[in-house]
Coordinates of C-alpha atoms in Angstrom, one line a residue:
M17 CA 41.2 -27.4 -28.7
A18 CA 39.5 -25.0 -26.2
Q19 CA 36.0 -23.7 -26.8
V20 CA 35.1 -20.0 -26.1
L21 CA 31.5 -19.6 -24.8
E22 CA 29.7 -16.4 -24.3
F23 CA 27.8 -15.7 -21.0
K24 CA 24.9 -13.3 -21.4
L25 CA 23.1 -11.3 -18.5
P26 CA 20.4 -13.6 -17.5
D27 CA 16.8 -12.9 -16.8
L28 CA 17.0 -12.4 -12.9
G29 CA 13.1 -12.8 -12.8
E30 CA 10.2 -10.7 -11.9
G31 CA 10.1 -8.9 -15.2
L32 CA 13.5 -7.1 -14.8
T33 CA 14.9 -6.0 -18.1
E34 CA 18.2 -4.5 -17.2
A35 CA 20.9 -4.4 -14.5
E36 CA 23.8 -2.1 -13.6
I37 CA 27.2 -3.5 -13.1
V38 CA 28.4 -2.6 -9.6
R39 CA 31.6 -4.6 -9.3
W40 CA 33.4 -7.2 -11.4
L41 CA 34.5 -10.2 -9.3
V42 CA 36.9 -11.7 -11.8
Q43 CA 39.6 -10.3 -14.4
V44 CA 40.4 -11.2 -17.7
G45 CA 42.7 -14.3 -17.6
D46 CA 41.2 -15.6 -14.3
V47 CA 40.2 -19.2 -14.1
V48 CA 36.5 -19.6 -13.0
A49 CA 34.6 -22.6 -11.7
I50 CA 31.1 -23.6 -12.7
D51 CA 28.6 -21.3 -10.7
Q52 CA 31.3 -19.1 -9.4
P53 CA 30.1 -15.5 -9.0
V54 CA 31.7 -13.3 -11.7
V55 CA 29.9 -10.0 -11.3
E56 CA 27.8 -8.2 -8.8
V57 CA 24.8 -6.3 -10.4
E58 CA 22.1 -4.0 -9.0
T59 CA 18.7 -4.4 -10.4
A60 CA 15.5 -2.3 -9.6
K61 CA 14.9 -4.9 -6.9
A62 CA 18.1 -6.0 -5.3
M63 CA 21.8 -6.4 -5.3
V64 CA 22.6 -9.8 -7.0
E65 CA 25.9 -11.7 -7.5
V66 CA 25.5 -13.5 -10.8
P67 CA 27.4 -16.9 -11.2
C68 CA 28.8 -18.0 -14.4
P69 CA 27.5 -21.4 -15.8
Y70 CA 30.8 -22.3 -17.4
G71 CA 34.1 -23.4 -15.9
G72 CA 37.3 -22.1 -17.6
V73 CA 39.4 -19.0 -18.4
V74 CA 37.8 -15.7 -18.7
T75 CA 38.9 -14.2 -22.1
A76 CA 36.8 -10.9 -22.2
R77 CA 34.5 -8.7 -20.1
Y78 CA 31.8 -6.5 -21.4
G79 CA 30.8 -3.3 -19.8
E80 CA 32.6 -1.2 -17.1
E81 CA 31.4 -0.8 -13.5
G82 CA 28.6 1.6 -13.6
T83 CA 27.3 0.6 -16.9
E84 CA 23.7 -0.5 -17.3
L85 CA 23.2 -3.6 -19.5
P86 CA 20.0 -5.1 -20.8
V87 CA 19.0 -8.7 -20.2
G88 CA 20.6 -10.9 -22.9
A89 CA 23.6 -8.6 -23.4
P90 CA 26.9 -10.3 -23.3
L91 CA 28.7 -10.3 -20.0
L92 CA 31.8 -12.1 -20.6
T93 CA 33.4 -15.0 -22.5
V94 CA 35.0 -18.1 -21.1
A95 CA 37.3 -20.5 -22.8
V96 CA 36.4 -24.0 -21.6
G97 CA 39.0 -26.8 -21.6
A98 CA 39.6 -29.1 -24.6
P99 CA 38.1 -32.6 -24.5
A100 CA 40.0 -35.3 -22.7
S101 CA 40.4 -37.2 -26.0
D102 CA 42.5 -34.3 -27.4
T103 CA 44.7 -33.3 -24.4
G104 CA 44.1 -35.7 -21.7
T105 CA 42.8 -33.1 -19.4
G106 CA 40.1 -30.4 -19.5
T107 CA 37.1 -29.0 -17.6
D108 CA 33.4 -29.7 -17.8
T109 CA 32.1 -27.9 -20.8
E110 CA 28.4 -28.2 -19.8
G111 CA 26.8 -25.2 -18.1
S112 CA 24.8 -25.6 -14.9
G113 CA 21.9 -23.5 -16.1
N114 CA 21.9 -22.0 -12.5
V115 CA 21.1 -18.3 -12.3
L116 CA 21.0 -17.2 -8.6
V117 CA 23.9 -17.9 -6.3
G118 CA 23.9 -20.6 -3.8
Y119 CA 21.2 -22.9 -4.9
G120 CA 23.5 -25.4 -6.5
T121 CA 23.4 -27.3 -9.8
G122 CA 22.9 -30.7 -11.2
A123 CA 26.7 -31.2 -11.7
P124 CA 29.4 -31.8 -9.1
P125 CA 31.3 -28.7 -8.0
A126 CA 33.8 -27.7 -10.5
R127 CA 37.6 -27.6 -9.5
R128 CA 39.9 -24.8 -10.3
R129 CA 43.5 -23.7 -9.8
R130 CA 45.3 -20.4 -9.7
V131 CA 47.2 -19.7 -13.0
R132 CA 49.2 -16.9 -14.2
R133 CA 46.9 -14.1 -15.8
M134 CA 47.1 -14.1 -19.5
A135 CA 46.2 -11.7 -22.3
A136 CA 42.7 -12.0 -23.5
D137 CA 43.8 -13.5 -26.9
V138 CA 45.7 -16.3 -25.2
V139 CA 43.7 -19.3 -24.4
T140 CA 44.8 -22.5 -22.7
S141 CA 43.0 -25.6 -21.4
V142 CA 42.2 -25.9 -17.7
A143 CA 43.0 -29.0 -16.2
D144 CA 41.3 -30.4 -13.0
A145 CA 42.8 -29.0 -9.9
P146 CA 42.2 -28.7 -6.0
A147 CA 38.7 -27.9 -5.0
A148 CA 37.4 -24.4 -4.8
P149 CA 37.9 -22.5 -1.5
T150 CA 35.9 -23.7 1.5
V151 CA 35.2 -22.7 4.9
G152 CA 36.0 -24.5 8.2
T153 CA 36.5 -28.0 9.2
G154 CA 35.3 -30.1 12.0
G155 CA 32.0 -31.8 12.8
R156 CA 32.7 -33.8 9.6
G157 CA 36.0 -35.4 10.3
D158 CA 39.1 -33.8 8.9
G159 CA 37.6 -32.9 5.5
P160 CA 36.6 -29.4 4.4
V161 CA 33.2 -28.0 4.6
P162 CA 31.6 -28.3 1.2
V163 CA 30.8 -24.8 0.3
I164 CA 31.7 -23.1 -3.1
S165 CA 29.5 -20.0 -3.1
P166 CA 31.1 -16.8 -1.7
L167 CA 27.7 -15.4 -1.0
V168 CA 26.8 -18.5 1.1
R169 CA 30.0 -18.0 3.0
R170 CA 29.4 -14.1 3.5
L171 CA 25.7 -14.9 4.5
A172 CA 26.8 -17.3 7.2
R173 CA 29.7 -15.1 8.4
E174 CA 27.7 -12.0 8.8
N175 CA 25.1 -13.8 10.8
G176 CA 27.5 -15.7 13.0
L177 CA 26.5 -19.1 11.7
E178 CA 28.9 -22.0 11.9
L179 CA 28.9 -23.7 8.6
R180 CA 30.4 -26.8 9.8
E181 CA 27.3 -27.6 11.8
L182 CA 25.1 -27.6 8.8
T183 CA 24.1 -30.5 6.6
G184 CA 24.0 -29.6 3.0
S185 CA 21.2 -30.5 0.8
G186 CA 23.1 -30.2 -2.4
R187 CA 24.9 -32.9 -4.4
D188 CA 27.7 -34.7 -2.4
G189 CA 26.5 -32.7 0.8
L190 CA 27.1 -29.3 -0.9
I191 CA 25.9 -26.5 1.5
L192 CA 23.6 -24.3 -0.5
R193 CA 22.1 -20.8 0.2
A194 CA 18.8 -22.3 1.0
D195 CA 20.5 -24.3 3.8
V196 CA 21.8 -21.3 5.4
E197 CA 18.6 -19.4 5.2
K198 CA 16.8 -22.3 6.7
A199 CA 19.2 -22.4 9.7
L200 CA 18.8 -18.7 10.1
R201 CA 15.0 -18.8 10.1
A202 CA 15.2 -21.6 12.8
A203 CA 17.5 -19.4 14.9
A204 CA 15.3 -16.4 14.3
A205 CA 12.3 -18.3 15.5
Q206 CA 14.0 -18.9 18.9
E207 CA 15.5 -15.5 19.4
A208 CA 13.6 -12.8 17.4
T209 CA 14.6 -9.9 19.8
A210 CA 16.6 -8.4 17.0
Q211 CA 13.3 -7.5 15.4
E212 CA 12.9 -4.7 17.9
A213 CA 14.9 -2.3 15.8
T214 CA 12.1 -2.4 13.2
L215 CA 9.6 -0.8 15.5
L216 CA 11.5 0.9 18.3
P217 CA 9.7 1.4 21.6
P218 CA 9.5 5.1 22.8
A219 CA 12.4 4.7 25.2
T220 CA 14.9 3.7 22.5
L221 CA 13.9 6.2 19.8
P222 CA 17.0 7.9 18.4
T223 CA 18.1 11.0 20.3
T224 CA 20.8 12.4 18.1
P225 CA 21.0 13.3 14.5
A226 CA 23.8 10.8 14.1
A227 CA 21.7 8.0 15.3
Y228 CA 19.0 8.5 12.7
P229 CA 18.9 6.1 9.6
T230 CA 20.5 7.5 6.6
A231 CA 20.2 6.5 2.9
T232 CA 23.0 6.3 0.4
T233 CA 23.0 5.5 -3.2
T234 CA 25.5 3.7 -5.5
A235 CA 24.9 6.1 -8.3
T236 CA 27.6 8.5 -9.3
T237 CA 27.0 12.1 -8.6
T238 CA 28.3 14.9 -10.8
A239 CA 28.7 18.6 -9.8
T240 CA 28.4 21.5 -12.3
P241 CA 30.3 24.9 -12.0
D242 CA 27.1 26.6 -10.7
G243 CA 27.1 24.4 -7.7
V244 CA 24.2 21.9 -8.8
T245 CA 24.7 18.3 -8.1
R246 CA 23.1 15.7 -10.4
T247 CA 22.5 12.1 -9.2
P248 CA 21.1 9.6 -11.8
L249 CA 17.8 8.0 -10.7
R250 CA 18.6 4.3 -11.4
G251 CA 19.0 1.1 -9.4
I252 CA 16.8 1.0 -6.3
R253 CA 16.4 4.8 -6.2
G254 CA 15.2 4.7 -9.7
A255 CA 12.8 2.0 -9.1
V256 CA 11.3 3.7 -6.1
A257 CA 10.9 6.9 -8.1
D258 CA 9.1 5.1 -11.0
K259 CA 6.8 3.1 -8.8
L260 CA 5.8 6.2 -6.5
S261 CA 5.3 8.4 -9.7
R262 CA 3.1 5.7 -11.3
S263 CA 1.1 5.4 -8.1
R264 CA 0.4 9.0 -8.0
R265 CA -0.5 9.0 -11.6
E266 CA -2.8 6.1 -11.7
I267 CA -4.3 5.7 -8.1
P268 CA -7.0 8.0 -6.9
D269 CA -6.0 7.7 -3.3
A270 CA -7.5 9.0 -0.2
T271 CA -6.3 8.9 3.5
C272 CA -8.0 8.5 6.8
W273 CA -6.4 8.3 10.3
V274 CA -7.2 7.8 13.9
D275 CA -5.5 7.9 17.3
A276 CA -5.4 4.7 19.3
D277 CA -4.5 3.9 22.8
A278 CA -1.8 1.2 22.5
T279 CA -1.2 0.6 26.3
E280 CA -3.1 -2.8 26.4
L281 CA -1.2 -3.9 23.2
M282 CA 2.1 -3.2 24.8
R283 CA 1.0 -5.0 28.0
T284 CA -0.1 -8.0 26.0
R285 CA 3.2 -8.2 24.3
A286 CA 5.1 -7.9 27.5
A287 CA 3.0 -10.8 28.9
M288 CA 3.6 -12.9 25.9
N289 CA 7.3 -12.3 26.1
A290 CA 7.4 -13.1 29.8
V291 CA 7.0 -16.8 29.1
A292 CA 9.4 -19.1 27.6
G293 CA 9.5 -19.4 23.8
P294 CA 10.1 -17.0 20.8
K295 CA 9.9 -13.3 21.4
I296 CA 7.2 -11.3 19.7
S297 CA 7.7 -8.1 18.2
V298 CA 5.2 -5.1 18.0
L299 CA 5.3 -5.2 14.2
A300 CA 4.3 -9.0 14.4
L301 CA 1.3 -8.1 16.4
L302 CA 0.4 -5.2 14.1
A303 CA 0.8 -7.6 11.1
R304 CA -1.6 -10.1 12.9
I305 CA -4.1 -7.3 13.4
C306 CA -3.8 -6.3 9.8
T307 CA -4.5 -9.9 8.5
A308 CA -7.4 -10.1 10.6
A309 CA -8.7 -6.8 9.4
L310 CA -8.2 -7.8 5.7
A311 CA -10.2 -10.9 6.4
R312 CA -13.1 -8.8 7.4
F313 CA -12.6 -6.2 4.6
P314 CA -11.1 -8.2 1.8
E315 CA -11.7 -5.2 -0.6
L316 CA -8.5 -3.7 0.5
N317 CA -6.4 -6.9 -0.3
S318 CA -6.7 -6.2 -4.0
S319 CA -5.4 -4.6 -7.1
V320 CA -7.0 -2.7 -10.1
D321 CA -6.7 -3.9 -13.7
M322 CA -7.6 -1.0 -15.8
E323 CA -7.0 -2.7 -19.1
A324 CA -9.7 -5.3 -18.2
R325 CA -11.5 -2.7 -15.9
E326 CA -11.7 -5.1 -13.1
V327 CA -10.8 -5.2 -9.4
V328 CA -8.7 -8.2 -8.7
R329 CA -9.2 -9.6 -5.2
F330 CA -6.5 -12.0 -3.6
D331 CA -7.5 -14.8 -1.3
R332 CA -4.1 -14.7 0.5
V333 CA -2.4 -11.9 2.1
H334 CA 1.3 -11.3 1.1
L335 CA 2.3 -8.5 3.6
G336 CA 5.0 -6.0 2.5
F337 CA 6.6 -3.8 5.1
A338 CA 8.7 -0.8 4.4
A339 CA 12.3 -1.0 5.5
Q340 CA 14.9 1.9 5.3
T341 CA 18.4 0.6 4.4
E342 CA 21.7 2.3 3.5
R343 CA 20.8 1.6 -0.2
G344 CA 17.4 3.2 0.2
L345 CA 13.8 2.2 0.9
V346 CA 12.9 -1.4 0.2
V347 CA 9.6 -3.4 0.8
P348 CA 10.3 -7.1 1.5
V349 CA 7.2 -9.3 1.4
V350 CA 6.1 -11.8 4.0
R351 CA 4.4 -14.6 2.1
D352 CA 1.0 -15.9 3.3
A353 CA 1.1 -13.6 6.3
G354 CA -2.5 -14.4 7.2
A355 CA -1.6 -18.2 7.7
R356 CA 1.3 -17.4 10.3
D357 CA 1.0 -16.9 13.9
T358 CA 2.7 -14.1 15.6
A359 CA 5.8 -16.2 16.5
A360 CA 6.2 -17.0 12.8
L361 CA 5.5 -13.5 11.7
S362 CA 8.2 -12.2 14.1
A363 CA 10.8 -14.6 12.8
E364 CA 10.0 -13.8 9.2
F365 CA 10.2 -9.9 9.9
A366 CA 13.5 -10.6 11.5
R367 CA 14.9 -12.6 8.7
L368 CA 13.8 -10.1 5.9
T369 CA 15.0 -7.1 8.0
D370 CA 18.6 -8.8 8.4
A371 CA 18.6 -9.6 4.7
A372 CA 17.6 -6.0 3.7
R373 CA 20.4 -4.6 5.9
A374 CA 22.9 -7.0 4.5
G375 CA 21.9 -6.4 0.8
T376 CA 20.9 -10.0 0.3
L377 CA 17.3 -9.8 -0.5
T378 CA 16.3 -11.5 -3.7
P379 CA 14.0 -10.1 -6.4
G380 CA 11.4 -12.6 -5.0
D381 CA 11.7 -11.2 -1.6
L382 CA 10.8 -7.8 -2.8
T383 CA 7.7 -8.4 -5.2
G384 CA 4.3 -9.9 -5.0
G385 CA 2.9 -8.0 -2.1
T386 CA -0.9 -7.5 -1.8
F387 CA -0.9 -5.0 1.3
T388 CA 1.8 -3.1 2.8
L389 CA 2.4 -2.1 6.5
N390 CA 4.4 1.1 6.8
N391 CA 6.2 1.8 10.2
Y392 CA 7.4 5.4 10.0
G393 CA 7.4 5.7 13.7
V394 CA 10.9 4.6 13.8
F395 CA 11.8 8.0 12.5
G396 CA 10.2 9.6 15.6
V397 CA 7.2 11.1 13.8
D398 CA 3.6 10.8 14.6
G399 CA 1.7 10.7 11.3
S400 CA 2.1 10.5 7.5
T401 CA -0.1 10.1 4.4
P402 CA 1.7 7.2 2.7
I403 CA 1.9 6.6 -1.0
I404 CA 0.3 3.3 -2.0
N405 CA 2.8 0.7 -3.2
H406 CA 1.6 0.3 -6.7
P407 CA -0.2 -2.0 -7.7
E408 CA -1.6 -2.7 -4.4
A409 CA -4.8 -0.9 -3.2
A410 CA -3.9 0.2 0.4
M411 CA -1.3 0.7 2.9
L412 CA -1.6 1.1 6.6
G413 CA 0.8 3.6 8.4
V414 CA 1.9 3.5 12.0
G415 CA 3.4 6.3 13.9
R416 CA 5.5 6.2 17.0
I417 CA 4.0 4.9 20.3
V418 CA 4.6 7.6 23.0
P419 CA 3.0 8.6 26.3
K420 CA 0.4 11.3 25.8
P421 CA -2.6 12.6 27.8
W422 CA -5.7 10.5 27.1
V423 CA -9.1 10.2 28.8
H424 CA -9.2 6.7 30.1
E425 CA -12.3 5.3 32.0
G426 CA -13.5 8.9 32.4
E427 CA -10.2 10.3 33.8
L428 CA -7.2 11.9 32.3
A429 CA -4.2 9.7 32.2
A430 CA -0.8 9.2 30.6
R431 CA -1.3 6.4 28.0
Q432 CA 0.8 5.0 25.2
V433 CA -0.8 6.5 22.2
V434 CA -0.2 5.7 18.5
Q435 CA -1.6 7.4 15.3
L436 CA -2.8 5.0 12.5
S437 CA -3.5 6.1 9.0
L438 CA -4.8 4.2 6.0
T439 CA -4.2 5.3 2.4
F440 CA -6.5 3.5 0.1
D441 CA -7.5 3.3 -3.7
H442 CA -10.8 4.8 -3.9
R443 CA -11.6 2.7 -7.0
V444 CA -11.7 -0.7 -4.9
C445 CA -13.9 0.7 -2.1
D446 CA -15.5 3.9 -0.6
G447 CA -14.9 5.5 2.7
G448 CA -17.1 3.3 4.8
T449 CA -15.0 0.2 4.1
A450 CA -11.7 2.0 4.7
G451 CA -13.3 3.7 7.9
G452 CA -14.4 0.2 9.1
F453 CA -11.0 -1.4 8.3
L454 CA -9.1 1.4 10.2
R455 CA -11.6 1.3 13.1
Y456 CA -11.2 -2.5 13.5
V457 CA -7.5 -2.1 13.6
A458 CA -7.7 0.6 16.2
D459 CA -10.0 -1.5 18.3
C460 CA -7.6 -4.5 18.2
V461 CA -4.8 -2.1 19.2
E462 CA -6.8 -0.8 22.2
Q463 CA -8.2 -4.2 23.1
P464 CA -6.2 -7.1 21.7
A465 CA -8.7 -9.4 22.9
V466 CA -11.0 -8.4 20.0
L467 CA -8.7 -10.6 17.9
L468 CA -9.9 -13.6 19.7
R469 CA -13.3 -13.2 17.9
N470 CA -11.6 -14.3 14.8
L471 CA -9.8 -17.4 16.1

C-alpha cells in the first residue's frame, strides 16, 4: 500500500523564516524522483530551487504562485510506492535529507517514468523505470552523463560548460552543482576578462539610456483608480528595504571622501595584464587595497553588538561588493578576501558576478560580510554617501575613473581621477581612524607600490 508523505518548506539557512512561491515545477499527479526540484522560491537572500527528498507521485500542492509561506509550512504531499513484499515493485521510501539542489545525497539517483496525470485522490505505486533525464554523451563511452539536477544542467548550459568533460564527485560519478562551480572557478581563473563589466573603464561607460542597468521585481503591482501604483516590498526588494532602514535607525554613520589620481593604478593593471596569466580586474586591485587598509585599521572590520554593548572585531575580511542585477541590488561576499591574491580575487569576483546575473547565488553567498566595497562608478557617477550594509561598520564607495584636470608634478595635466568615499559607524572609531584608512587607500591608488610595504 502506498504511503503519503508530507514535504514541508525546509530551513534554507542563514536565519530565513519565510519564502515566496515563484513557480511550481511539478503538477498534482506528476511522478518525482528523490531530490528533483519541485518548486522555485524567493527568499530575502536569493532565488532557490527546492528539491523534494521523496520519490513518488505528487498528490497535493499547498500555496499558489506569489504566496509567502513560513518555514515548516507544508509544500506538497507525495505518495511513495508500496514495499516490494506487497507489490513486487516500488520506490525508495527513504528521503535524502538534502535541501539545496545539486549537492547530491547518500542514496543512488532515483528513477522515474512518465505516467498519465491522475486526480489528487488517486494514488498508485511507482515502479522502477528509466533514469531521469541526463545531458550529453561522449567522453564516457556511449553511456549518458550522470546529471539529475536541472539546476546543474542550467548552470552548465548558461556558462557554456561541457558536462561530459567533468568527473562527478557524487555517488556513482553523479555530477553535482559543486563540480560545475569548481570547473567554472578554474575557467574564471584563466580568463577573468568578463569581470570588466563590474567596473567599467571610462571608454566603455554606457552612453545611451537603454544601456544603463535596470532593476525589475517579481512582486505583483496593483493600480488604483486614482492612478497610484502599489508594489509589495517583499523578496529581495523587501530585504533591501528592511536592511537599509535598520542601518539608518541603528547606525550613527558619518562619511568622508577624497579625490585620488588613479593614473598609476590603471598603468599598473595594464602592465600586469600584458604578461601571460589570469587577467586582473580593477575591482580586484581595489579589493586588495581594501584588505591591506583593513590590516592597518582593523577597527573598521567590525560590528557593534548593542545588547552586549561591545564592538566585535573580526580577524578575517569577508568582503562584500554591491552588484546590480535585474532582480535588484545584491551584495555577494568574497570569503577570506585578505588571504587571496589579485588573480584569485578577480576569479572570485567574476564567479559571483556571473552567479548574481544568473540568479544562482545561494543564501551563503550573500551573508557573512564584514566590510563592503561599493562600485557605483558603473552608473556614471562620481560620488555618493553609501548606506552601511548592516551589521557591518563601514563601506568604501568608488566613483567612475575619468580624465580630469589635475596638478601633477607641479604642472596641470589630464589624469585619471576617481572619488573615494568612506561611510563608517562612528561607534567603532573616530574621524582620525576613518581618515587614516581613506588616506591609505588613496595613497595606494595613486602609488600602487605602497602596497609592497605590507608584503
